[in-house]
Each structure stands twice: as C-alpha cells, then as structure tokens.
C-alpha cells in the first residue's frame, strides 16, 4: 500500500490523454511571442486558451509599472500584511478597486482562488448558510469546505430552484449567502442575474458574484456582468481575479458593506499567507486603470467574440452558451472527438483547452477557446480556417 | 433497476427509497440497476458531479435540502437514505 495508490485512476486518465504527442494537460509552452502568440513544440501558435481576455500581459505600460516596482521594492513582500507590514501599493490598489465600484471597501488576496476561499469561508460562518450554483468553480466549493456554514447546492442557472431551497430555510434565509458567477468558465454561459437578484431580495438573503471571467469583459467600465446588467446596486459582494483581464496574479473582494474590512481580522487565506509581490500589485494597478478606461480594448475583444461565435455556429458546432462571450466552449460527443479536435487545431497552429469529466459539468467533453483583444483579425481568420479544415475532414 | 435495501435492516421500501430510485432513473439513466449498498464512487464509479446531480434530483423528489456536508459522511444510497430519514425526523419535531 502506498500513499499514492489513490491517484492511480487520475494517472491512468492522464496517460490516456497524453499517450502520443503534445500533452493536452499542462501543455508545455516553450515561449511567449505576444499576448496572442507563443511557441509550442517548437512551432509558432495562436494562443486561444489563456484567458488573457484584454491581452494586457505584455502591455508596455503594465510591464513598465511592474519593472519599476520590482527594482524599487524588490521581488517579494516576504510575509503577510497582518504580521509583516502592509505596503502602500496594496492599500492603494484596494482603494482604486473600491472607487471603481463606488463602494467603501475592497480587499486584495494573493490569488483569485484565495479570494473566493477567504470571502466564502469567512462571510458564511457556523450558523449561516451557503447556497452554491452546481457549476461553481472549485475555489467556491473549497471555500465552502474551509468554512463551517451549512452548504446547499442549487441547479445551475436556475433561480426557481434556488428560490425553493431558500424557502425551506424560512427566516434563516437572512443568514444565507448565495454565490453565482458572472461567466461560467467551462461552458462560457452567463447567469440570469436579474432573476437571482429578485430571489435574493424576496428572501432577504445575501449575494456574492464571482466576476473572475467577466471582469474587464462586460460593462461600460469593464466592471463585469453586474455593471452591464445595471445591477451593481443589488450585489453584496463582488469577487474577482487579477489573473485574467488584469494580466497578473491575485484576487479581490469588494462590497458596498463597509464591514467587509472586518474580514482582515478573520479570513485565514488572507492572514496566513504572503501578500502579492510589489511588482504584481503595480502591474495590476496600471492594468486596472486600462480596464476601466478600456472601451477600445473591449470593442476589439467583442469583435473577435462575435466573429468566432458566428463562424462556429455556421459550422454547426454545438456551443456551451447561446450568448456570445469571451469563452467559446464546443461540446463534442465524446472524449476521443474532443481530443482529436484539440490535436487537429494544434497541428494547424491553434492552442486551445481540452476539458473532460470530471472537471466539466454534466460529463461533457469540451474544446474551450478563450478570446482576446490581442487577437488580430488574421488570428481569428486562422482559428476559423482551422475549424473549417476539421469540419471538412469529419 | 434493482434495489437491495433490506439486506441490513429489513426495512420496508418506503417513500425515501422510492424517491432515491426515481432520482437514479432520472439523473443516471445510463446506469442499469444500482445496488443501494454499493459505494457510489468506488463501486458504482460515479464522479463528484454525478453524485451532486443525483442528490439534487433526490432533493426535488422529496422537497428537502441535503447539505453538502452530509454527502461527505455517506458512501451508499442506503446510508444517504438513512441520513435523509433522520434529517426529516429532526425537522418534524
């Protein structure tokens, strides 16, 4: 008996996926040429699976901010803000995030995963309730595991199903935190946010919206789905990440409730970890200013989104979402065809993501494309042509 | 569909068992017969998403909420049925 025996099924699954050629899991990226192009297996490819929605990772201003902070403050903070000191840049970024939303408080975390872990595990305590959408990201489920609240799952994007579960709680629903996402990364679908807000209000519950994949993409100022739908005033907490549209690493939680500040004293994933490096804080501050002012970036991204969605629909692919968005998930009949698509696209110089059960909802086999403002019309042409070849060969 | 729910406790097939059976048929149509004493993950081979779908179906059948924490404590459908019976008994006191 070995401690590693329990991983044998996972090892087998990985071996089956990556038996020949470039592995589709943890695919080695040899080099980065731009925010939209890289090198895989010695070959120049279009990066269409990196969640780099606004292409800010190599923006000269963003890179310059990071470089200056790196040279001035050094490589790391070497500790927790609570124990080892809080740099001005971290506090300034929190202030800028809160100001963008027009709210009194924001907290910065070292990763987006930790932002959910900390917010969910700490906001919902022992006598409280968590109501999670069944398609929630692992960080949301893990936040529930880390905390002590009673957790109930409702059907994906189903406000009526949530309503029934809140009704069963009766008056206790006022101590229930509902968690939904602004864009679900597996299928690229969006929640019926107005309906969820209505249910939340009917039961006097609380609503946390995870805008990890929707921040920077939706809304006039890129604040996410709640801004786009005119519902910011109805949300209690917005969680986001720095590692997608903002091009860095880290996460945040912001709220119209000033008491969010109290989480600094109680949230273990905030207290017991090193704070983000000064360089990443500096790059995120510059990226944030570009996101908020970035209507041109969003216009480019949405042109790309609309073109690709239209083409995929014309090819007759079944997509995970009927509303176009920065993630285009193609549902394929089985793992073999999903893998064949992934390999076929890579052979045509397009890097995408292969997603298979149990990482996917409803046991679906998916090929996932993430679009970027950094993609040129020619990049989109190449992606469309590659799909055209696959369709012809099928 | 086979249900073996009388092996351990000689209980009669009740509305909880029936609801579980209905839920299995709806949520896992590809599974032809399930042993109520089989471990859902290691024996039946369900993944966590399939277990979650099954539990949501049972919740709708019985109009109850089963906290996720309960799932960590049970391995078989009979154990889940037992927990549901004690939960509904508690709430009806």
CSV table of C-alpha atoms in Angstrom, one decimal:
chain,number,residue,atom,x,y,z
A,1,UNK,CA,0.0,0.0,0.0
A,2,UNK,CA,1.2,3.4,-0.9
A,3,UNK,CA,0.0,6.9,-0.2
A,4,UNK,CA,-0.1,7.4,-3.9
A,5,UNK,CA,-2.4,4.4,-4.7
A,6,UNK,CA,-5.4,6.7,-4.6
A,7,UNK,CA,-4.2,8.7,-7.6
A,8,UNK,CA,-3.9,5.6,-9.9
A,9,UNK,CA,-7.2,6.4,-11.7
A,10,UNK,CA,-6.0,10.0,-12.3
A,11,UNK,CA,-2.7,8.8,-13.6
A,12,UNK,CA,-4.4,6.4,-16.0
A,13,UNK,CA,-6.7,9.1,-17.3
A,14,UNK,CA,-3.7,11.5,-17.8
A,15,UNK,CA,-1.7,8.8,-19.6
A,16,UNK,CA,-4.7,8.0,-21.9
A,17,UNK,CA,-5.0,11.7,-22.9
A,18,UNK,CA,-1.3,12.3,-23.4
A,19,UNK,CA,-0.1,9.0,-24.7
A,20,UNK,CA,1.1,10.4,-28.0
A,21,UNK,CA,2.4,13.8,-29.0
A,22,UNK,CA,1.9,17.1,-27.1
A,23,UNK,CA,0.1,16.5,-23.8
A,24,UNK,CA,-3.3,18.4,-23.7
A,25,UNK,CA,-3.0,18.7,-19.9
A,26,UNK,CA,-0.3,21.1,-18.7
A,27,UNK,CA,0.7,21.6,-22.2
A,28,UNK,CA,4.3,22.9,-22.3
A,29,UNK,CA,4.5,26.5,-23.7
A,30,UNK,CA,8.1,26.9,-24.8
A,31,UNK,CA,8.0,30.7,-25.4
A,32,UNK,CA,5.7,33.7,-25.5
A,33,UNK,CA,5.9,35.9,-28.5
A,34,UNK,CA,3.0,38.2,-27.7
A,35,UNK,CA,-0.2,38.1,-25.7
A,36,UNK,CA,-1.8,36.2,-28.6
A,37,UNK,CA,1.1,34.1,-29.9
A,38,UNK,CA,3.5,31.6,-28.4
A,39,UNK,CA,5.7,28.6,-29.2
A,40,UNK,CA,4.6,25.0,-28.5
A,41,UNK,CA,6.7,22.1,-29.6
A,42,UNK,CA,9.0,24.4,-31.5
A,43,UNK,CA,6.1,25.8,-33.6
A,44,UNK,CA,4.6,29.2,-33.5
A,45,UNK,CA,0.9,29.0,-32.5
A,46,UNK,CA,-2.0,31.4,-31.9
A,47,UNK,CA,-2.8,31.3,-28.1
A,48,UNK,CA,-6.6,30.8,-27.9
A,49,UNK,CA,-6.7,29.2,-24.5
A,50,UNK,CA,-5.0,31.5,-22.0
A,51,UNK,CA,-7.9,33.7,-20.5
A,52,UNK,CA,-5.8,36.7,-21.4
A,53,UNK,CA,-9.0,38.5,-22.4
A,54,UNK,CA,-7.7,42.0,-22.8
A,55,UNK,CA,-4.2,41.0,-23.8
A,56,UNK,CA,-2.6,43.2,-21.1
A,57,UNK,CA,0.2,40.8,-20.0
A,58,UNK,CA,2.7,42.5,-22.4
A,59,UNK,CA,1.2,46.0,-22.5
A,60,UNK,CA,4.2,48.3,-22.3
A,61,UNK,CA,2.8,50.5,-19.5
A,62,UNK,CA,1.7,47.5,-17.4
A,63,UNK,CA,5.1,45.8,-17.9
A,64,UNK,CA,6.9,49.1,-17.1
A,65,UNK,CA,5.0,49.5,-13.8
A,66,UNK,CA,6.0,46.0,-12.7
A,67,UNK,CA,9.6,46.6,-13.7
A,68,UNK,CA,9.8,49.9,-11.7
A,69,UNK,CA,8.2,48.3,-8.6
A,70,UNK,CA,10.4,45.2,-8.9
A,71,UNK,CA,13.5,47.4,-9.0
A,72,UNK,CA,12.3,49.7,-6.2
A,73,UNK,CA,10.6,47.4,-3.7
A,74,UNK,CA,12.3,44.0,-4.6
A,75,UNK,CA,11.0,40.6,-5.5
A,76,UNK,CA,8.6,40.0,-2.7
A,77,UNK,CA,6.9,41.3,0.4
A,78,UNK,CA,8.2,38.2,2.3
A,79,UNK,CA,5.2,37.9,4.5
A,80,UNK,CA,1.6,38.6,5.5
A,81,UNK,CA,0.2,42.1,5.6
A,82,UNK,CA,-1.2,41.5,9.1
A,83,UNK,CA,2.1,40.2,10.5
A,84,UNK,CA,4.9,41.6,8.4
A,85,UNK,CA,3.6,45.0,7.3
A,86,UNK,CA,1.3,46.4,4.7
A,87,UNK,CA,2.8,48.2,1.7
A,88,UNK,CA,1.2,51.4,0.4
A,89,UNK,CA,0.7,49.9,-3.1
A,90,UNK,CA,-1.5,47.1,-1.8
A,91,UNK,CA,-3.7,49.6,0.1
A,92,UNK,CA,-3.8,51.9,-3.0
A,93,UNK,CA,-4.9,49.1,-5.2
A,94,UNK,CA,-7.7,48.3,-2.8
A,95,UNK,CA,-8.7,51.9,-2.8
A,96,UNK,CA,-8.7,52.0,-6.6
A,97,UNK,CA,-10.8,48.9,-6.8
A,98,UNK,CA,-13.4,50.1,-4.3
A,99,UNK,CA,-13.5,53.5,-6.1
A,100,UNK,CA,-14.1,51.8,-9.4
A,101,UNK,CA,-17.2,50.2,-8.0
A,102,UNK,CA,-18.2,53.2,-5.9
A,103,UNK,CA,-18.0,51.2,-2.7
A,104,UNK,CA,-16.3,51.8,0.6
A,105,UNK,CA,-14.2,48.7,0.9
A,106,UNK,CA,-12.1,46.2,-1.1
A,107,UNK,CA,-9.6,43.6,-0.1
A,108,UNK,CA,-6.7,42.2,-2.1
A,109,UNK,CA,-5.7,38.5,-2.0
A,110,UNK,CA,-2.7,36.7,-3.3
A,111,UNK,CA,-4.6,34.6,-5.8
A,112,UNK,CA,-8.2,34.6,-7.2
A,113,UNK,CA,-8.6,31.1,-5.6
A,114,UNK,CA,-7.8,32.6,-2.2
A,115,UNK,CA,-10.2,35.5,-2.8
A,116,UNK,CA,-13.1,33.0,-3.0
A,117,UNK,CA,-11.7,30.8,-0.3
A,118,UNK,CA,-11.4,33.7,2.1
A,119,UNK,CA,-14.6,35.5,1.3
A,120,UNK,CA,-16.9,32.5,1.2
A,121,UNK,CA,-15.4,30.6,4.2
A,122,UNK,CA,-15.3,33.7,6.4
A,123,UNK,CA,-18.5,35.5,5.4
A,124,UNK,CA,-20.7,32.4,6.0
A,125,UNK,CA,-20.0,31.1,9.5
A,126,UNK,CA,-21.1,28.3,11.7
A,127,UNK,CA,-24.8,29.2,11.9
A,128,UNK,CA,-25.1,30.6,8.4
A,129,UNK,CA,-25.9,29.0,5.1
A,130,UNK,CA,-24.2,28.9,1.7
A,131,UNK,CA,-26.2,28.4,-1.5
A,132,UNK,CA,-24.0,27.5,-4.4
A,133,UNK,CA,-24.7,27.0,-8.1
A,134,UNK,CA,-23.9,23.4,-9.0
A,135,UNK,CA,-21.5,24.6,-11.8
A,136,UNK,CA,-19.4,26.7,-9.3
A,137,UNK,CA,-15.7,26.9,-9.7
A,138,UNK,CA,-13.6,24.6,-7.4
A,139,UNK,CA,-12.5,27.7,-5.4
A,140,UNK,CA,-16.1,28.3,-4.4
A,141,UNK,CA,-16.7,24.7,-3.4
A,142,UNK,CA,-13.4,24.7,-1.5
A,143,UNK,CA,-14.4,28.0,0.3
A,144,UNK,CA,-17.5,26.1,1.5
A,145,UNK,CA,-15.3,23.2,2.7
A,146,UNK,CA,-13.0,25.5,4.6
A,147,UNK,CA,-15.8,27.3,6.3
A,148,UNK,CA,-18.4,26.0,8.8
A,149,UNK,CA,-21.7,27.1,7.1
A,150,UNK,CA,-24.3,24.6,6.0
A,151,UNK,CA,-23.9,24.3,2.2
A,152,UNK,CA,-26.7,23.5,-0.2
A,153,UNK,CA,-26.4,23.3,-3.9
A,154,UNK,CA,-29.0,24.6,-6.4
A,155,UNK,CA,-29.3,23.7,-10.1
A,156,UNK,CA,-27.1,25.6,-12.4
A,157,UNK,CA,-28.6,29.0,-13.5
A,158,UNK,CA,-32.0,28.1,-12.0
A,159,UNK,CA,-33.4,30.9,-9.9
A,160,UNK,CA,-36.6,28.9,-9.2
A,161,UNK,CA,-34.6,26.0,-7.8
A,162,UNK,CA,-32.7,28.5,-5.6
A,163,UNK,CA,-36.0,30.0,-4.5
A,164,UNK,CA,-37.3,26.6,-3.3
A,165,UNK,CA,-34.1,26.0,-1.3
A,166,UNK,CA,-34.3,29.5,0.3
A,167,UNK,CA,-38.0,28.9,1.1
A,168,UNK,CA,-37.1,25.8,3.1
A,169,UNK,CA,-34.8,28.0,5.2
A,170,UNK,CA,-37.6,30.3,6.2
A,171,UNK,CA,-36.4,33.3,8.3
A,172,UNK,CA,-32.9,31.7,8.4
A,173,UNK,CA,-32.6,32.8,4.7
A,174,UNK,CA,-31.5,36.2,6.1
A,175,UNK,CA,-28.2,34.4,7.1
A,176,UNK,CA,-27.8,32.8,3.7
A,177,UNK,CA,-25.1,33.7,1.2
A,178,UNK,CA,-25.9,32.9,-2.4
A,179,UNK,CA,-22.9,32.5,-4.7
A,180,UNK,CA,-23.1,32.8,-8.5
A,181,UNK,CA,-20.6,33.6,-11.2
A,182,UNK,CA,-20.7,36.3,-13.9
A,183,UNK,CA,-19.5,33.9,-16.5
A,184,UNK,CA,-19.1,30.2,-16.1
A,185,UNK,CA,-15.7,29.2,-17.5
A,186,UNK,CA,-16.5,25.7,-18.6
A,187,UNK,CA,-19.4,26.4,-20.9
A,188,UNK,CA,-19.0,30.2,-21.2
A,189,UNK,CA,-22.6,30.7,-20.1
A,190,UNK,CA,-24.0,33.6,-18.1
A,191,UNK,CA,-26.4,33.6,-15.1
A,192,UNK,CA,-29.9,35.1,-15.2
A,193,UNK,CA,-28.6,37.7,-12.8
A,194,UNK,CA,-31.8,39.9,-12.5
A,195,UNK,CA,-33.8,36.8,-11.6
A,196,UNK,CA,-31.3,35.7,-9.0
A,197,UNK,CA,-31.3,39.3,-7.5
A,198,UNK,CA,-35.1,39.1,-7.3
A,199,UNK,CA,-34.9,35.8,-5.4
A,200,UNK,CA,-32.2,37.1,-3.1
A,201,UNK,CA,-34.4,40.2,-2.2
A,202,UNK,CA,-37.5,38.1,-1.7
A,203,UNK,CA,-35.7,36.1,1.0
A,204,UNK,CA,-33.6,38.9,2.4
A,205,UNK,CA,-30.5,36.9,1.6
A,206,UNK,CA,-27.0,38.0,0.5
A,207,UNK,CA,-25.5,37.7,-2.9
A,208,UNK,CA,-21.8,37.2,-3.8
A,209,UNK,CA,-21.0,37.4,-7.5
A,210,UNK,CA,-17.7,36.0,-8.8
A,211,UNK,CA,-16.7,38.0,-11.8
A,212,UNK,CA,-13.4,36.2,-12.4
A,213,UNK,CA,-14.1,35.6,-16.1
A,214,UNK,CA,-16.5,38.6,-16.6
A,215,UNK,CA,-14.4,41.4,-15.1
A,216,UNK,CA,-12.9,43.5,-17.9
A,217,UNK,CA,-15.2,42.0,-20.4
A,218,UNK,CA,-18.7,43.2,-19.6
A,219,UNK,CA,-19.9,46.7,-18.7
A,220,UNK,CA,-19.0,50.2,-20.0
A,221,UNK,CA,-16.1,50.3,-17.5
A,222,UNK,CA,-15.4,46.6,-17.6
A,223,UNK,CA,-16.6,46.0,-14.0
A,224,UNK,CA,-18.4,42.8,-15.0
A,225,UNK,CA,-21.8,41.4,-15.6
A,226,UNK,CA,-23.5,43.3,-12.8
A,227,UNK,CA,-22.4,46.6,-14.3
A,228,UNK,CA,-23.6,45.5,-17.8
A,229,UNK,CA,-27.0,44.5,-16.4
A,230,UNK,CA,-27.4,47.6,-14.3
A,231,UNK,CA,-27.5,45.5,-11.1
A,232,UNK,CA,-24.4,46.7,-9.2
A,233,UNK,CA,-26.6,48.3,-6.6
A,234,UNK,CA,-28.2,44.9,-5.8
A,235,UNK,CA,-25.0,42.9,-5.2
A,236,UNK,CA,-23.5,42.4,-1.7
A,237,UNK,CA,-20.0,41.2,-2.7
A,238,UNK,CA,-18.1,41.0,-5.9
A,239,UNK,CA,-15.1,38.7,-6.1
A,240,UNK,CA,-12.6,39.0,-9.0
A,241,UNK,CA,-9.2,37.8,-10.1
A,242,UNK,CA,-6.1,39.7,-11.4
A,243,UNK,CA,-5.0,36.7,-13.5
A,244,UNK,CA,-7.4,37.1,-16.4
A,245,UNK,CA,-8.3,40.5,-17.8
A,246,UNK,CA,-5.8,42.2,-15.4
A,247,UNK,CA,-3.0,40.1,-16.6
A,248,UNK,CA,-1.3,39.4,-13.3
A,249,UNK,CA,-2.0,37.1,-10.4
A,250,UNK,CA,-4.1,37.8,-7.3
A,251,UNK,CA,-7.7,38.4,-6.5
A,252,UNK,CA,-10.1,40.8,-4.7
A,253,UNK,CA,-13.4,41.1,-2.9
A,254,UNK,CA,-15.2,44.4,-2.8
A,255,UNK,CA,-18.5,45.3,-1.2
A,256,UNK,CA,-21.0,48.2,-0.6
A,257,UNK,CA,-20.8,46.9,3.1
A,258,UNK,CA,-18.0,48.8,4.9
A,259,UNK,CA,-17.9,45.9,7.3
A,260,UNK,CA,-16.0,43.9,4.7
A,261,UNK,CA,-12.9,45.3,6.4
A,262,UNK,CA,-13.5,43.0,9.4
A,263,UNK,CA,-12.6,40.1,7.2
A,264,UNK,CA,-9.0,41.2,7.5
A,265,UNK,CA,-9.1,40.0,11.1
A,266,UNK,CA,-10.8,36.7,10.5
A,267,UNK,CA,-10.1,35.4,7.0
A,268,UNK,CA,-7.4,32.7,7.2
A,269,UNK,CA,-6.4,32.7,3.5
A,270,UNK,CA,-5.8,36.5,3.9
A,271,UNK,CA,-4.0,36.4,7.2
A,272,UNK,CA,-1.8,33.3,6.9
A,273,UNK,CA,-0.2,33.8,3.5
A,274,UNK,CA,2.3,36.2,2.0
A,275,UNK,CA,0.8,39.2,0.3
A,276,UNK,CA,1.2,39.7,-3.5
A,277,UNK,CA,4.6,40.8,-4.7
A,278,UNK,CA,5.0,44.6,-5.2
A,279,UNK,CA,5.6,44.1,-9.0
A,280,UNK,CA,2.3,42.3,-9.4
A,281,UNK,CA,0.5,45.0,-7.4
A,282,UNK,CA,2.0,47.7,-9.6
A,283,UNK,CA,1.1,46.0,-12.8
A,284,UNK,CA,-2.4,45.3,-11.6
A,285,UNK,CA,-2.9,49.0,-10.7
A,286,UNK,CA,-1.9,50.1,-14.2
A,287,UNK,CA,-4.0,47.3,-15.8
A,288,UNK,CA,-7.0,48.3,-13.7
A,289,UNK,CA,-6.8,51.8,-15.0
A,290,UNK,CA,-6.7,50.4,-18.5
A,291,UNK,CA,-9.6,48.1,-17.9
A,292,UNK,CA,-11.8,50.9,-16.5
A,293,UNK,CA,-10.9,53.2,-19.5
A,294,UNK,CA,-10.6,50.3,-21.9
A,295,UNK,CA,-13.6,50.7,-24.2
A,296,UNK,CA,-11.3,50.2,-27.3
A,297,UNK,CA,-9.9,47.0,-25.8
A,298,UNK,CA,-13.4,45.7,-25.1
A,299,UNK,CA,-14.6,46.7,-28.6
A,300,UNK,CA,-11.7,44.7,-30.2
A,301,UNK,CA,-12.4,41.7,-27.9
A,302,UNK,CA,-16.2,41.8,-28.7
A,303,UNK,CA,-15.5,42.0,-32.5
A,304,UNK,CA,-13.4,38.8,-32.1
A,305,UNK,CA,-16.0,37.1,-29.9
A,306,UNK,CA,-18.8,37.9,-32.4
A,307,UNK,CA,-16.8,36.7,-35.4
A,308,UNK,CA,-15.8,33.4,-33.9
A,309,UNK,CA,-19.2,32.6,-32.4
A,310,UNK,CA,-20.9,33.3,-35.8
A,311,UNK,CA,-18.4,31.1,-37.6
A,312,UNK,CA,-18.7,28.2,-35.1
A,313,UNK,CA,-22.5,28.4,-35.4
A,314,UNK,CA,-22.2,28.4,-39.2
A,315,UNK,CA,-20.0,25.3,-39.0
A,316,UNK,CA,-22.9,23.7,-37.0
A,317,UNK,CA,-21.0,23.2,-33.7
A,318,UNK,CA,-23.0,22.8,-30.5
A,319,UNK,CA,-21.8,25.6,-28.1
A,320,UNK,CA,-22.0,25.8,-24.4
A,321,UNK,CA,-23.7,29.1,-24.4
A,322,UNK,CA,-26.2,30.7,-26.8
A,323,UNK,CA,-24.9,34.2,-25.7
A,324,UNK,CA,-21.5,35.0,-27.2
A,325,UNK,CA,-18.8,35.7,-24.6
A,326,UNK,CA,-15.0,35.5,-24.2
A,327,UNK,CA,-15.2,31.7,-23.7
A,328,UNK,CA,-16.4,29.6,-26.6
A,329,UNK,CA,-17.0,26.0,-25.4
A,330,UNK,CA,-17.6,23.5,-28.2
A,331,UNK,CA,-19.5,20.4,-26.9
A,332,UNK,CA,-18.2,17.3,-28.6
A,333,UNK,CA,-19.9,13.9,-28.4
A,334,UNK,CA,-17.1,12.0,-26.6
A,335,UNK,CA,-13.5,12.3,-25.3
A,336,UNK,CA,-12.0,10.9,-28.4
A,337,UNK,CA,-13.5,13.5,-30.7
A,338,UNK,CA,-12.7,16.3,-28.3
A,339,UNK,CA,-9.1,15.1,-28.1
A,340,UNK,CA,-9.0,14.8,-32.0
A,341,UNK,CA,-10.2,18.4,-32.3
A,342,UNK,CA,-7.6,19.6,-29.8
A,343,UNK,CA,-4.8,17.9,-31.7
A,344,UNK,CA,-6.1,18.9,-35.1
A,345,UNK,CA,-6.3,22.6,-34.0
A,346,UNK,CA,-2.8,22.4,-32.6
A,347,UNK,CA,-1.5,20.9,-35.8
A,348,UNK,CA,-3.0,23.9,-37.5
A,349,UNK,CA,-1.2,26.2,-35.1
A,350,UNK,CA,-4.0,27.0,-32.7
A,351,UNK,CA,-3.7,26.3,-29.0
A,352,UNK,CA,-7.0,25.7,-27.2
A,353,UNK,CA,-8.1,23.9,-24.0
A,354,UNK,CA,-9.3,20.4,-23.8
A,355,UNK,CA,-11.8,19.9,-20.9
A,356,UNK,CA,-13.1,16.4,-20.0
A,357,UNK,CA,-15.0,14.9,-17.0
A,358,UNK,CA,-14.8,15.1,-14.0
A,359,UNK,CA,-13.6,18.7,-14.5
A,360,UNK,CA,-16.7,19.5,-16.6
A,361,UNK,CA,-20.4,19.8,-15.8
A,362,UNK,CA,-22.8,17.1,-16.9
A,363,UNK,CA,-20.0,14.8,-18.0
A,364,UNK,CA,-19.5,16.9,-21.2
A,365,UNK,CA,-16.4,16.7,-23.4
A,366,UNK,CA,-15.4,20.2,-24.3
A,367,UNK,CA,-13.0,22.1,-26.5
A,368,UNK,CA,-12.6,25.6,-25.0
A,369,UNK,CA,-11.4,28.7,-26.7
A,370,UNK,CA,-10.7,31.9,-24.9
A,371,UNK,CA,-10.6,35.1,-27.0
A,372,UNK,CA,-8.5,38.2,-26.5
A,373,UNK,CA,-8.4,41.8,-27.5
A,374,UNK,CA,-4.8,40.9,-28.6
A,375,UNK,CA,-6.1,38.6,-31.3
A,376,UNK,CA,-5.9,40.3,-34.7
A,377,UNK,CA,-8.5,39.7,-37.4
A,378,UNK,CA,-5.9,37.5,-39.0
A,379,UNK,CA,-5.6,35.4,-35.8
A,380,UNK,CA,-9.4,34.9,-35.9
A,381,UNK,CA,-9.2,34.0,-39.6
A,382,UNK,CA,-6.7,31.3,-38.8
A,383,UNK,CA,-8.8,29.9,-36.0
A,384,UNK,CA,-11.9,29.8,-38.2
A,385,UNK,CA,-9.9,28.2,-41.1
A,386,UNK,CA,-8.6,25.6,-38.7
A,387,UNK,CA,-12.1,24.7,-37.7
A,388,UNK,CA,-13.1,24.7,-41.3
A,389,UNK,CA,-10.5,22.1,-42.1
A,390,UNK,CA,-11.6,19.9,-39.2
A,391,UNK,CA,-15.2,20.2,-40.4
A,392,UNK,CA,-14.2,19.2,-43.9
A,393,UNK,CA,-12.2,16.2,-42.6
A,394,UNK,CA,-15.1,15.0,-40.4
B,1,UNK,CA,-33.3,-1.4,-11.6
B,2,UNK,CA,-32.5,-3.4,-8.5
B,3,UNK,CA,-32.7,-2.0,-5.0
B,4,UNK,CA,-31.2,-4.0,-2.2
B,5,UNK,CA,-32.4,-2.0,0.7
B,6,UNK,CA,-33.4,-4.8,3.0
B,7,UNK,CA,-30.1,-6.6,3.4
B,8,UNK,CA,-29.0,-4.8,6.6
B,9,UNK,CA,-32.1,-3.6,8.4
B,10,UNK,CA,-35.1,-5.4,7.0
B,11,UNK,CA,-36.9,-2.1,6.5
B,12,UNK,CA,-39.7,-1.9,4.1
B,13,UNK,CA,-39.2,0.0,0.9
B,14,UNK,CA,-40.5,3.5,1.9
B,15,UNK,CA,-41.0,6.9,0.2
B,16,UNK,CA,-37.4,7.8,0.7
B,17,UNK,CA,-36.2,4.7,-1.1
B,18,UNK,CA,-38.7,5.3,-3.9
B,19,UNK,CA,-37.6,8.9,-4.3
B,20,UNK,CA,-34.0,7.7,-4.5
B,21,UNK,CA,-34.9,5.1,-7.1
B,22,UNK,CA,-36.8,7.7,-9.1
B,23,UNK,CA,-33.8,10.1,-8.9
B,24,UNK,CA,-31.4,7.4,-10.0
B,25,UNK,CA,-33.5,6.7,-13.1
B,26,UNK,CA,-33.7,10.4,-13.9
B,27,UNK,CA,-30.1,11.5,-13.1
B,28,UNK,CA,-28.3,8.4,-14.1
B,29,UNK,CA,-30.3,6.9,-17.0
B,30,UNK,CA,-27.1,5.2,-18.3
B,31,UNK,CA,-26.8,3.1,-15.2
B,32,UNK,CA,-28.9,-0.1,-15.5
B,33,UNK,CA,-29.6,-1.1,-11.9
B,34,UNK,CA,-27.9,0.1,-8.8
B,35,UNK,CA,-27.1,-1.6,-5.6
B,36,UNK,CA,-28.2,0.5,-2.7
B,37,UNK,CA,-25.4,-0.9,-0.6
B,38,UNK,CA,-22.7,-0.2,-3.2
B,39,UNK,CA,-20.3,2.7,-2.6
B,40,UNK,CA,-21.3,5.4,-5.1
B,41,UNK,CA,-17.8,6.4,-6.1
B,42,UNK,CA,-15.5,3.4,-5.7
B,43,UNK,CA,-18.1,0.6,-6.6
B,44,UNK,CA,-20.5,2.3,-9.0
B,45,UNK,CA,-17.8,4.6,-10.4
B,46,UNK,CA,-19.7,7.9,-10.1
B,47,UNK,CA,-17.7,11.1,-10.1
B,48,UNK,CA,-18.4,14.0,-7.8
B,49,UNK,CA,-20.5,15.8,-10.4
B,50,UNK,CA,-22.7,12.8,-11.0
B,51,UNK,CA,-23.2,12.4,-7.2
B,52,UNK,CA,-24.2,16.1,-7.0
B,53,UNK,CA,-26.7,15.7,-9.9
B,54,UNK,CA,-28.2,12.7,-8.2
B,55,UNK,CA,-28.6,14.4,-4.8
B,56,UNK,CA,-30.3,17.5,-6.4
B,57,UNK,CA,-32.7,15.1,-8.1
B,58,UNK,CA,-33.4,13.4,-4.7
B,59,UNK,CA,-33.9,16.9,-3.1
B,60,UNK,CA,-36.5,17.8,-5.7
B,61,UNK,CA,-38.3,14.4,-5.3
B,62,UNK,CA,-38.6,14.8,-1.6
B,63,UNK,CA,-38.7,18.7,-1.4
B,64,UNK,CA,-35.9,18.8,1.1
B,65,UNK,CA,-32.4,20.3,1.1
B,66,UNK,CA,-29.5,17.9,1.7
B,67,UNK,CA,-26.4,19.8,2.9
B,68,UNK,CA,-23.2,19.0,1.1
B,69,UNK,CA,-21.6,18.1,4.4
B,70,UNK,CA,-24.0,15.1,4.6
B,71,UNK,CA,-22.5,13.8,1.4
B,72,UNK,CA,-19.1,13.6,2.9
B,73,UNK,CA,-20.5,11.2,5.6
B,74,UNK,CA,-22.2,8.7,3.3
B,75,UNK,CA,-20.9,6.3,0.8
B,76,UNK,CA,-24.0,4.3,-0.3
B,77,UNK,CA,-27.6,5.1,-1.2
B,78,UNK,CA,-28.8,3.2,1.8
B,79,UNK,CA,-26.6,5.4,4.1
B,80,UNK,CA,-27.9,8.5,2.3
B,81,UNK,CA,-31.5,7.3,2.8
B,82,UNK,CA,-30.8,6.8,6.5
B,83,UNK,CA,-29.4,10.3,6.8
B,84,UNK,CA,-32.4,11.8,5.0
B,85,UNK,CA,-34.8,9.9,7.3
B,86,UNK,CA,-33.1,11.3,10.4
B,87,UNK,CA,-32.9,14.8,8.9
B,88,UNK,CA,-36.7,14.8,8.1
B,89,UNK,CA,-37.4,13.3,11.5
B,90,UNK,CA,-35.4,16.1,13.2
B,91,UNK,CA,-37.1,18.8,11.3
B,92,UNK,CA,-40.6,17.4,12.1
B,93,UNK,CA,-40.1,17.5,15.8
